[in-house]
mmCIF file of N, CA and C in Angstrom:
data_model
loop_
_atom_site.group_PDB
_atom_site.id
_atom_site.type_symbol
_atom_site.label_atom_id
_atom_site.label_comp_id
_atom_site.label_asym_id
_atom_site.label_seq_id
_atom_site.Cartn_x
_atom_site.Cartn_y
_atom_site.Cartn_z
ATOM 1 N N MET A 1 -22.892 -8.409 -14.813
ATOM 2 C CA MET A 1 -21.509 -8.087 -15.116
ATOM 3 C C MET A 1 -20.612 -8.801 -14.112
ATOM 4 N N MET A 2 -19.571 -9.450 -14.604
ATOM 5 C CA MET A 2 -18.588 -10.081 -13.730
ATOM 6 C C MET A 2 -17.708 -9.007 -13.117
ATOM 7 N N LEU A 3 -17.341 -9.211 -11.873
ATOM 8 C CA LEU A 3 -16.474 -8.266 -11.182
ATOM 9 C C LEU A 3 -15.014 -8.597 -11.449
ATOM 10 N N PRO A 4 -14.162 -7.568 -11.564
ATOM 11 C CA PRO A 4 -12.729 -7.842 -11.686
ATOM 12 C C PRO A 4 -12.206 -8.367 -10.351
ATOM 13 N N LEU A 5 -11.266 -9.268 -10.402
ATOM 14 C CA LEU A 5 -10.667 -9.854 -9.207
ATOM 15 C C LEU A 5 -9.157 -9.771 -9.308
ATOM 16 N N ALA A 6 -8.499 -9.744 -8.169
ATOM 17 C CA ALA A 6 -7.036 -9.790 -8.128
ATOM 18 C C ALA A 6 -6.641 -10.782 -7.045
ATOM 19 N N GLN A 7 -5.587 -11.526 -7.302
ATOM 20 C CA GLN A 7 -5.101 -12.535 -6.358
ATOM 21 C C GLN A 7 -3.633 -12.267 -6.075
ATOM 22 N N TYR A 8 -3.266 -12.222 -4.794
ATOM 23 C CA TYR A 8 -1.878 -12.019 -4.381
ATOM 24 C C TYR A 8 -1.394 -13.275 -3.681
ATOM 25 N N SER A 9 -0.190 -13.712 -4.024
ATOM 26 C CA SER A 9 0.437 -14.803 -3.280
ATOM 27 C C SER A 9 1.925 -14.508 -3.186
ATOM 28 N N ALA A 10 2.479 -14.771 -2.016
ATOM 29 C CA ALA A 10 3.886 -14.479 -1.752
ATOM 30 C C ALA A 10 4.623 -15.769 -1.422
ATOM 31 N N PRO A 11 5.937 -15.778 -1.605
ATOM 32 C CA PRO A 11 6.720 -16.974 -1.282
ATOM 33 C C PRO A 11 6.588 -17.404 0.182
ATOM 34 N N ASP A 12 6.276 -16.456 1.085
ATOM 35 C CA ASP A 12 6.141 -16.806 2.505
ATOM 36 C C ASP A 12 4.778 -17.419 2.830
ATOM 37 N N GLY A 13 3.965 -17.660 1.809
ATOM 38 C CA GLY A 13 2.685 -18.329 1.997
ATOM 39 C C GLY A 13 1.491 -17.412 2.166
ATOM 40 N N VAL A 14 1.710 -16.111 2.224
ATOM 41 C CA VAL A 14 0.603 -15.170 2.378
ATOM 42 C C VAL A 14 -0.172 -15.101 1.068
ATOM 43 N N GLU A 15 -1.474 -15.265 1.172
ATOM 44 C CA GLU A 15 -2.348 -15.148 0.004
ATOM 45 C C GLU A 15 -3.500 -14.220 0.351
ATOM 46 N N LYS A 16 -3.917 -13.439 -0.620
ATOM 47 C CA LYS A 16 -5.032 -12.514 -0.403
ATOM 48 C C LYS A 16 -5.752 -12.309 -1.722
ATOM 49 N N SER A 17 -7.068 -12.282 -1.642
ATOM 50 C CA SER A 17 -7.903 -12.000 -2.810
ATOM 51 C C SER A 17 -8.491 -10.604 -2.662
ATOM 52 N N PHE A 18 -8.619 -9.929 -3.771
ATOM 53 C CA PHE A 18 -9.193 -8.589 -3.798
ATOM 54 C C PHE A 18 -10.364 -8.591 -4.770
ATOM 55 N N ALA A 19 -11.482 -8.025 -4.343
ATOM 56 C CA ALA A 19 -12.662 -7.904 -5.202
ATOM 57 C C ALA A 19 -13.406 -6.635 -4.801
ATOM 58 N N PRO A 20 -13.960 -5.925 -5.772
ATOM 59 C CA PRO A 20 -14.716 -4.719 -5.434
ATOM 60 C C PRO A 20 -16.023 -5.058 -4.721
ATOM 61 N N ILE A 21 -16.463 -4.132 -3.884
ATOM 62 C CA ILE A 21 -17.754 -4.243 -3.213
ATOM 63 C C ILE A 21 -18.684 -3.289 -3.960
ATOM 64 N N CYS A 22 -19.670 -3.845 -4.625
ATOM 65 C CA CYS A 22 -20.486 -3.075 -5.577
ATOM 66 C C CYS A 22 -21.089 -1.792 -5.019
ATOM 67 N N ASP A 23 -21.588 -1.794 -3.784
ATOM 68 C CA ASP A 23 -22.259 -0.600 -3.270
ATOM 69 C C ASP A 23 -21.344 0.301 -2.436
ATOM 70 N N ASP A 24 -20.053 0.000 -2.399
ATOM 71 C CA ASP A 24 -19.090 0.832 -1.671
ATOM 72 C C ASP A 24 -18.664 1.990 -2.573
ATOM 73 N N PRO A 25 -18.786 3.229 -2.105
ATOM 74 C CA PRO A 25 -18.436 4.394 -2.932
ATOM 75 C C PRO A 25 -16.991 4.390 -3.444
ATOM 76 N N ARG A 26 -16.096 3.682 -2.746
ATOM 77 C CA ARG A 26 -14.698 3.622 -3.202
ATOM 78 C C ARG A 26 -14.562 2.945 -4.565
ATOM 79 N N TYR A 27 -15.534 2.131 -4.916
ATOM 80 C CA TYR A 27 -15.498 1.412 -6.190
ATOM 81 C C TYR A 27 -16.404 2.051 -7.232
ATOM 82 N N MET A 28 -16.810 3.294 -6.983
ATOM 83 C CA MET A 28 -17.682 4.009 -7.914
ATOM 84 C C MET A 28 -17.056 5.312 -8.390
ATOM 85 N N THR A 29 -15.756 5.454 -8.179
ATOM 86 C CA THR A 29 -15.059 6.674 -8.577
ATOM 87 C C THR A 29 -13.701 6.330 -9.176
ATOM 88 N N THR A 30 -13.186 7.230 -9.981
ATOM 89 C CA THR A 30 -11.836 7.060 -10.523
ATOM 90 C C THR A 30 -10.829 7.897 -9.736
ATOM 91 N N GLU A 31 -11.286 8.511 -8.642
ATOM 92 C CA GLU A 31 -10.415 9.301 -7.760
ATOM 93 C C GLU A 31 -9.796 8.363 -6.734
ATOM 94 N N GLY A 32 -8.710 7.721 -7.091
ATOM 95 C CA GLY A 32 -8.066 6.785 -6.183
ATOM 96 C C GLY A 32 -7.393 7.475 -5.008
ATOM 97 N N ARG A 33 -7.357 6.780 -3.876
ATOM 98 C CA ARG A 33 -6.695 7.323 -2.685
ATOM 99 C C ARG A 33 -5.185 7.182 -2.775
ATOM 100 N N THR A 34 -4.705 6.170 -3.480
ATOM 101 C CA THR A 34 -3.266 5.887 -3.489
ATOM 102 C C THR A 34 -2.615 6.202 -4.828
ATOM 103 N N THR A 35 -3.332 6.846 -5.709
ATOM 104 C CA THR A 35 -2.772 7.187 -7.012
ATOM 105 C C THR A 35 -2.668 8.696 -7.137
ATOM 106 N N GLY A 36 -1.939 9.142 -8.114
ATOM 107 C CA GLY A 36 -1.780 10.579 -8.310
ATOM 108 C C GLY A 36 -0.573 11.102 -7.566
ATOM 109 N N PRO A 37 -0.349 12.392 -7.646
ATOM 110 C CA PRO A 37 0.828 12.972 -7.003
ATOM 111 C C PRO A 37 0.705 12.931 -5.476
ATOM 112 N N SER A 38 1.840 12.880 -4.811
ATOM 113 C CA SER A 38 1.842 12.847 -3.349
ATOM 114 C C SER A 38 1.459 14.208 -2.777
ATOM 115 N N ASP A 39 1.092 14.219 -1.511
ATOM 116 C CA ASP A 39 0.775 15.480 -0.835
ATOM 117 C C ASP A 39 1.976 16.419 -0.870
ATOM 118 N N HIS A 40 3.177 15.843 -0.731
ATOM 119 C CA HIS A 40 4.400 16.654 -0.766
ATOM 120 C C HIS A 40 4.510 17.417 -2.089
ATOM 121 N N VAL A 41 4.251 16.738 -3.187
ATOM 122 C CA VAL A 41 4.330 17.362 -4.513
ATOM 123 C C VAL A 41 3.244 18.427 -4.664
ATOM 124 N N LEU A 42 2.030 18.112 -4.236
ATOM 125 C CA LEU A 42 0.935 19.081 -4.348
ATOM 126 C C LEU A 42 1.187 20.303 -3.468
ATOM 127 N N ASN A 43 1.720 20.085 -2.257
ATOM 128 C CA ASN A 43 2.021 21.204 -1.360
ATOM 129 C C ASN A 43 3.149 22.074 -1.898
ATOM 130 N N ALA A 44 3.983 21.511 -2.761
ATOM 131 C CA ALA A 44 5.068 22.280 -3.372
ATOM 132 C C ALA A 44 4.555 23.129 -4.532
ATOM 133 N N GLY A 45 3.260 23.040 -4.825
ATOM 134 C CA GLY A 45 2.666 23.889 -5.844
ATOM 135 C C GLY A 45 2.419 23.230 -7.184
ATOM 136 N N GLN A 46 2.703 21.947 -7.304
ATOM 137 C CA GLN A 46 2.457 21.252 -8.563
ATOM 138 C C GLN A 46 0.953 21.078 -8.782
ATOM 139 N N ILE A 47 0.563 21.062 -10.033
ATOM 140 C CA ILE A 47 -0.837 20.863 -10.406
ATOM 141 C C ILE A 47 -0.980 19.459 -10.983
ATOM 142 N N ASP A 48 -2.028 18.767 -10.576
ATOM 143 C CA ASP A 48 -2.275 17.407 -11.057
ATOM 144 C C ASP A 48 -2.880 17.467 -12.455
ATOM 145 N N ARG A 49 -2.023 17.351 -13.459
ATOM 146 C CA ARG A 49 -2.492 17.398 -14.849
ATOM 147 C C ARG A 49 -2.934 16.028 -15.364
ATOM 148 N N ASP A 50 -2.594 14.985 -14.619
ATOM 149 C CA ASP A 50 -2.945 13.626 -15.029
ATOM 150 C C ASP A 50 -4.164 13.092 -14.288
ATOM 151 N N LYS A 51 -4.913 13.966 -13.669
ATOM 152 C CA LYS A 51 -6.088 13.550 -12.909
ATOM 153 C C LYS A 51 -7.054 12.817 -13.846
ATOM 154 N N PRO A 52 -7.529 11.627 -13.433
ATOM 155 C CA PRO A 52 -8.417 10.870 -14.319
ATOM 156 C C PRO A 52 -9.786 11.531 -14.448
ATOM 157 N N SER A 53 -10.399 11.311 -15.591
ATOM 158 C CA SER A 53 -11.758 11.825 -15.793
ATOM 159 C C SER A 53 -12.732 10.993 -14.964
ATOM 160 N N GLU A 54 -13.876 11.567 -14.698
ATOM 161 C CA GLU A 54 -14.927 10.839 -13.981
ATOM 162 C C GLU A 54 -15.378 9.658 -14.843
ATOM 163 N N PRO A 55 -15.853 8.578 -14.218
ATOM 164 C CA PRO A 55 -16.361 7.461 -15.021
ATOM 165 C C PRO A 55 -17.600 7.897 -15.808
ATOM 166 N N LYS A 56 -17.716 7.389 -17.013
ATOM 167 C CA LYS A 56 -18.850 7.763 -17.872
ATOM 168 C C LYS A 56 -20.156 7.211 -17.321
ATOM 169 N N ARG A 57 -21.204 7.992 -17.554
ATOM 170 C CA ARG A 57 -22.548 7.616 -17.107
ATOM 171 C C ARG A 57 -23.438 7.389 -18.326
ATOM 172 N N THR A 58 -24.538 6.703 -18.099
ATOM 173 C CA THR A 58 -25.521 6.513 -19.167
ATOM 174 C C THR A 58 -26.089 7.875 -19.549
ATOM 175 N N GLU A 59 -26.766 7.941 -20.680
ATOM 176 C CA GLU A 59 -27.269 9.229 -21.177
ATOM 177 C C GLU A 59 -28.163 9.949 -20.183
ATOM 178 N N ASP A 60 -28.963 9.211 -19.431
ATOM 179 C CA ASP A 60 -29.829 9.879 -18.452
ATOM 180 C C ASP A 60 -29.088 10.193 -17.143
ATOM 181 N N GLY A 61 -27.825 9.757 -17.037
ATOM 182 C CA GLY A 61 -26.994 10.070 -15.878
ATOM 183 C C GLY A 61 -27.297 9.270 -14.628
ATOM 184 N N SER A 62 -28.194 8.305 -14.733
ATOM 185 C CA SER A 62 -28.629 7.575 -13.545
ATOM 186 C C SER A 62 -27.642 6.511 -13.073
ATOM 187 N N GLN A 63 -26.801 6.018 -13.987
ATOM 188 C CA GLN A 63 -25.855 4.977 -13.596
ATOM 189 C C GLN A 63 -24.615 5.032 -14.468
ATOM 190 N N LEU A 64 -23.578 4.343 -14.010
ATOM 191 C CA LEU A 64 -22.331 4.290 -14.765
ATOM 192 C C LEU A 64 -22.480 3.336 -15.946
ATOM 193 N N THR A 65 -21.787 3.650 -17.034
ATOM 194 C CA THR A 65 -21.751 2.722 -18.163
ATOM 195 C C THR A 65 -20.917 1.510 -17.753
ATOM 196 N N TYR A 66 -20.948 0.472 -18.561
ATOM 197 C CA TYR A 66 -20.181 -0.737 -18.260
ATOM 198 C C TYR A 66 -18.701 -0.400 -18.090
ATOM 199 N N LEU A 67 -18.122 0.318 -19.065
ATOM 200 C CA LEU A 67 -16.694 0.650 -18.976
ATOM 201 C C LEU A 67 -16.410 1.651 -17.859
ATOM 202 N N GLY A 68 -17.324 2.573 -17.623
ATOM 203 C CA GLY A 68 -17.161 3.517 -16.520
ATOM 204 C C GLY A 68 -17.130 2.802 -15.177
ATOM 205 N N ARG A 69 -18.020 1.836 -15.007
ATOM 206 C CA ARG A 69 -18.070 1.047 -13.773
ATOM 207 C C ARG A 69 -16.797 0.214 -13.624
ATOM 208 N N LEU A 70 -16.337 -0.373 -14.728
ATOM 209 C CA LEU A 70 -15.112 -1.171 -14.695
ATOM 210 C C LEU A 70 -13.910 -0.309 -14.298
ATOM 211 N N ARG A 71 -13.789 0.880 -14.888
ATOM 212 C CA ARG A 71 -12.689 1.796 -14.528
ATOM 213 C C ARG A 71 -12.719 2.135 -13.044
ATOM 214 N N ALA A 72 -13.901 2.429 -12.530
ATOM 215 C CA ALA A 72 -14.042 2.784 -11.114
ATOM 216 C C ALA A 72 -13.687 1.597 -10.215
ATOM 217 N N GLN A 73 -14.156 0.408 -10.577
ATOM 218 C CA GLN A 73 -13.852 -0.777 -9.776
ATOM 219 C C GLN A 73 -12.357 -1.075 -9.782
ATOM 220 N N LEU A 74 -11.712 -0.918 -10.931
ATOM 221 C CA LEU A 74 -10.272 -1.156 -11.005
ATOM 222 C C LEU A 74 -9.488 -0.132 -10.191
ATOM 223 N N THR A 75 -9.974 1.099 -10.146
ATOM 224 C CA THR A 75 -9.327 2.119 -9.316
ATOM 225 C C THR A 75 -9.410 1.720 -7.844
ATOM 226 N N GLY A 76 -10.573 1.257 -7.412
ATOM 227 C CA GLY A 76 -10.735 0.796 -6.032
ATOM 228 C C GLY A 76 -9.856 -0.404 -5.722
ATOM 229 N N LEU A 77 -9.779 -1.349 -6.667
ATOM 230 C CA LEU A 77 -8.906 -2.513 -6.477
ATOM 231 C C LEU A 77 -7.450 -2.086 -6.374
ATOM 232 N N GLN A 78 -7.041 -1.149 -7.217
ATOM 233 C CA GLN A 78 -5.661 -0.667 -7.170
ATOM 234 C C GLN A 78 -5.365 -0.057 -5.798
ATOM 235 N N ASP A 79 -6.303 0.709 -5.254
ATOM 236 C CA ASP A 79 -6.130 1.266 -3.909
ATOM 237 C C ASP A 79 -5.972 0.150 -2.874
ATOM 238 N N ASP A 80 -6.842 -0.858 -2.942
ATOM 239 C CA ASP A 80 -6.780 -1.970 -1.990
ATOM 240 C C ASP A 80 -5.422 -2.667 -2.054
ATOM 241 N N ILE A 81 -4.954 -2.935 -3.264
ATOM 242 C CA ILE A 81 -3.680 -3.630 -3.446
ATOM 243 C C ILE A 81 -2.527 -2.756 -2.967
ATOM 244 N N ASN A 82 -2.525 -1.476 -3.336
ATOM 245 C CA ASN A 82 -1.457 -0.569 -2.899
ATOM 246 C C ASN A 82 -1.392 -0.490 -1.377
ATOM 247 N N GLU A 83 -2.540 -0.373 -0.723
ATOM 248 C CA GLU A 83 -2.569 -0.286 0.741
ATOM 249 C C GLU A 83 -2.076 -1.586 1.373
ATOM 250 N N PHE A 84 -2.476 -2.720 0.826
ATOM 251 C CA PHE A 84 -2.038 -4.013 1.343
ATOM 252 C C PHE A 84 -0.526 -4.165 1.205
ATOM 253 N N LEU A 85 0.007 -3.846 0.028
ATOM 254 C CA LEU A 85 1.447 -3.993 -0.187
ATOM 255 C C LEU A 85 2.250 -3.009 0.660
ATOM 256 N N THR A 86 1.743 -1.803 0.846
ATOM 257 C CA THR A 86 2.419 -0.834 1.711
ATOM 258 C C THR A 86 2.475 -1.363 3.141
ATOM 259 N N GLU A 87 1.386 -1.945 3.599
ATOM 260 C CA GLU A 87 1.352 -2.528 4.943
ATOM 261 C C GLU A 87 2.362 -3.666 5.066
ATOM 262 N N ARG A 88 2.445 -4.513 4.051
ATOM 263 C CA ARG A 88 3.418 -5.620 4.066
ATOM 264 C C ARG A 88 4.850 -5.086 4.099
ATOM 265 N N MET A 89 5.121 -4.026 3.338
ATOM 266 C CA MET A 89 6.471 -3.439 3.328
ATOM 267 C C MET A 89 6.808 -2.846 4.694
ATOM 268 N N GLU A 90 5.845 -2.191 5.341
ATOM 269 C CA GLU A 90 6.071 -1.620 6.678
ATOM 270 C C GLU A 90 6.357 -2.731 7.689
ATOM 271 N N LEU A 91 5.601 -3.827 7.619
ATOM 272 C CA LEU A 91 5.840 -4.951 8.522
ATOM 273 C C LEU A 91 7.237 -5.527 8.319
ATOM 274 N N ALA A 92 7.646 -5.677 7.066
ATOM 275 C CA ALA A 92 8.974 -6.212 6.771
ATOM 276 C C ALA A 92 10.060 -5.271 7.281
ATOM 277 N N LYS A 93 9.862 -3.966 7.096
ATOM 278 C CA LYS A 93 10.847 -2.986 7.559
ATOM 279 C C LYS A 93 10.960 -3.026 9.084
ATOM 280 N N ASN A 94 9.823 -3.092 9.769
ATOM 281 C CA ASN A 94 9.833 -3.144 11.232
ATOM 282 C C ASN A 94 10.471 -4.434 11.742
ATOM 283 N N LYS A 95 10.188 -5.544 11.062
ATOM 284 C CA LYS A 95 10.771 -6.826 11.448
ATOM 285 C C LYS A 95 12.290 -6.783 11.295
ATOM 286 N N LYS A 96 12.766 -6.175 10.218
ATOM 287 C CA LYS A 96 14.203 -6.060 9.981
ATOM 288 C C LYS A 96 14.848 -5.191 11.062
ATOM 289 N N LYS A 97 14.184 -4.094 11.425
ATOM 290 C CA LYS A 97 14.711 -3.199 12.459
ATOM 291 C C LYS A 97 14.776 -3.916 13.801
ATOM 292 N N VAL A 98 13.726 -4.651 14.153
ATOM 293 C CA VAL A 98 13.713 -5.396 15.415
ATOM 294 C C VAL A 98 14.840 -6.423 15.418
ATOM 295 N N GLY A 99 15.040 -7.104 14.299
ATOM 296 C CA GLY A 99 16.117 -8.085 14.195
ATOM 297 C C GLY A 99 17.485 -7.446 14.384
ATOM 298 N N ALA A 100 17.693 -6.270 13.795
ATOM 299 C CA ALA A 100 18.967 -5.563 13.938
ATOM 300 C C ALA A 100 19.166 -5.111 15.381
ATOM 301 N N ASP A 101 18.110 -4.626 16.024
ATOM 302 C CA ASP A 101 18.201 -4.207 17.428
ATOM 303 C C ASP A 101 18.535 -5.391 18.325
ATOM 304 N N GLU A 102 17.878 -6.523 18.093
ATOM 305 C CA GLU A 102 18.145 -7.716 18.896
ATOM 306 C C GLU A 102 19.581 -8.185 18.714
ATOM 307 N N LYS A 103 20.082 -8.126 17.488
ATOM 308 C CA LYS A 103 21.464 -8.532 17.219
ATOM 309 C C LYS A 103 22.436 -7.609 17.948
ATOM 310 N N ARG A 104 22.189 -6.298 17.902
ATOM 311 C CA ARG A 104 23.061 -5.330 18.572
ATOM 312 C C ARG A 104 23.064 -5.574 20.077
ATOM 313 N N ILE A 105 21.900 -5.799 20.662
ATOM 314 C CA ILE A 105 21.808 -6.049 22.102
ATOM 315 C C ILE A 105 22.552 -7.324 22.472
ATOM 316 N N GLN A 106 22.385 -8.369 21.670
ATOM 317 C CA GLN A 106 23.074 -9.629 21.945
ATOM 318 C C GLN A 106 24.585 -9.448 21.859
ATOM 319 N N GLU A 107 25.060 -8.666 20.887
ATOM 320 C CA GLU A 107 26.499 -8.406 20.774
ATOM 321 C C GLU A 107 27.015 -7.648 21.988
ATOM 322 N N GLU A 108 26.241 -6.680 22.488
ATOM 323 C CA GLU A 108 26.644 -5.931 23.683
ATOM 324 C C GLU A 108 26.693 -6.847 24.902
ATOM 325 N N ILE A 109 25.712 -7.736 25.029
ATOM 326 C CA ILE A 109 25.704 -8.687 26.149
ATOM 327 C C ILE A 109 26.921 -9.591 26.070
ATOM 328 N N ASN A 110 27.202 -10.111 24.872
ATOM 329 C CA ASN A 110 28.359 -10.993 24.700
ATOM 330 C C ASN A 110 29.654 -10.274 25.039
ATOM 331 N N GLU A 111 29.776 -9.011 24.641
ATOM 332 C CA GLU A 111 30.984 -8.242 24.944
ATOM 333 C C GLU A 111 31.136 -8.073 26.453
ATOM 334 N N LEU A 112 30.042 -7.764 27.139
ATOM 335 C CA LEU A 112 30.095 -7.606 28.599
ATOM 336 C C LEU A 112 30.450 -8.927 29.279
ATOM 337 N N LEU A 113 29.892 -10.030 28.781
ATOM 338 C CA LEU A 113 30.200 -11.340 29.356
ATOM 339 C C LEU A 113 31.652 -11.734 29.126
ATOM 340 N N ASP A 114 32.252 -11.227 28.049
ATOM 341 C CA ASP A 114 33.654 -11.520 27.740
ATOM 342 C C ASP A 114 34.606 -10.586 28.477
ATOM 343 N N GLY A 115 34.080 -9.726 29.353
ATOM 344 C CA GLY A 115 34.935 -8.851 30.147
ATOM 345 C C GLY A 115 35.076 -7.452 29.611
ATOM 346 N N GLY A 116 34.373 -7.111 28.546
ATOM 347 C CA GLY A 116 34.438 -5.747 28.013
ATOM 348 C C GLY A 116 33.656 -4.795 28.897
ATOM 349 N N ASP A 117 33.847 -3.485 28.668
ATOM 350 C CA ASP A 117 33.126 -2.501 29.476
ATOM 351 C C ASP A 117 31.835 -2.032 28.814
ATOM 352 N N GLY A 118 31.539 -2.547 27.616
ATOM 353 C CA GLY A 118 30.273 -2.241 26.965
ATOM 354 C C GLY A 118 30.244 -0.961 26.177
ATOM 355 N N ASP A 119 31.382 -0.236 26.083
ATOM 356 C CA ASP A 119 31.354 1.020 25.322
ATOM 357 C C ASP A 119 31.810 0.841 23.886
ATOM 358 N N GLY A 120 32.162 -0.370 23.509
ATOM 359 C CA GLY A 120 32.520 -0.642 22.118
ATOM 360 C C GLY A 120 33.961 -0.313 21.769
ATOM 361 N N ASP A 121 34.731 0.300 22.690
ATOM 362 C CA ASP A 121 36.141 0.610 22.423
ATOM 363 C C ASP A 121 36.972 -0.657 22.540
ATOM 364 N N THR A 122 38.021 -0.741 21.738
ATOM 365 C CA THR A 122 38.889 -1.911 21.778
ATOM 366 C C THR A 122 40.117 -1.679 22.640
ATOM 367 N N ASP A 123 40.296 -0.464 23.277
ATOM 368 C CA ASP A 123 41.464 -0.253 24.125
ATOM 369 C C ASP A 123 41.160 -0.535 25.556
#
């Protein structure tokens, strides 16, 4: 059986490939780590009515069917992609914050060099 693959590429040149690892338990279940309701929603008393069914097994129960295995592998890939993109968003947010802090500090330095008292008042 061919494994499902996913390829990510961004305008900034970042590229990443995603592929399931056959013997990793994360790719043998439909219980995704990054899917479903958030902890906040569950703690508020909501019930997960959209919880996915377990992947189908062969009649003797010894292994997953082809489609069951595919569903499980795709769930694992979705988790990998969600975690990667969340990490990229956090990096971008932190970079933006650092840039804003550096700009603010530079403006304060410039104001002090221009004879201001550094408190931001114009009087």
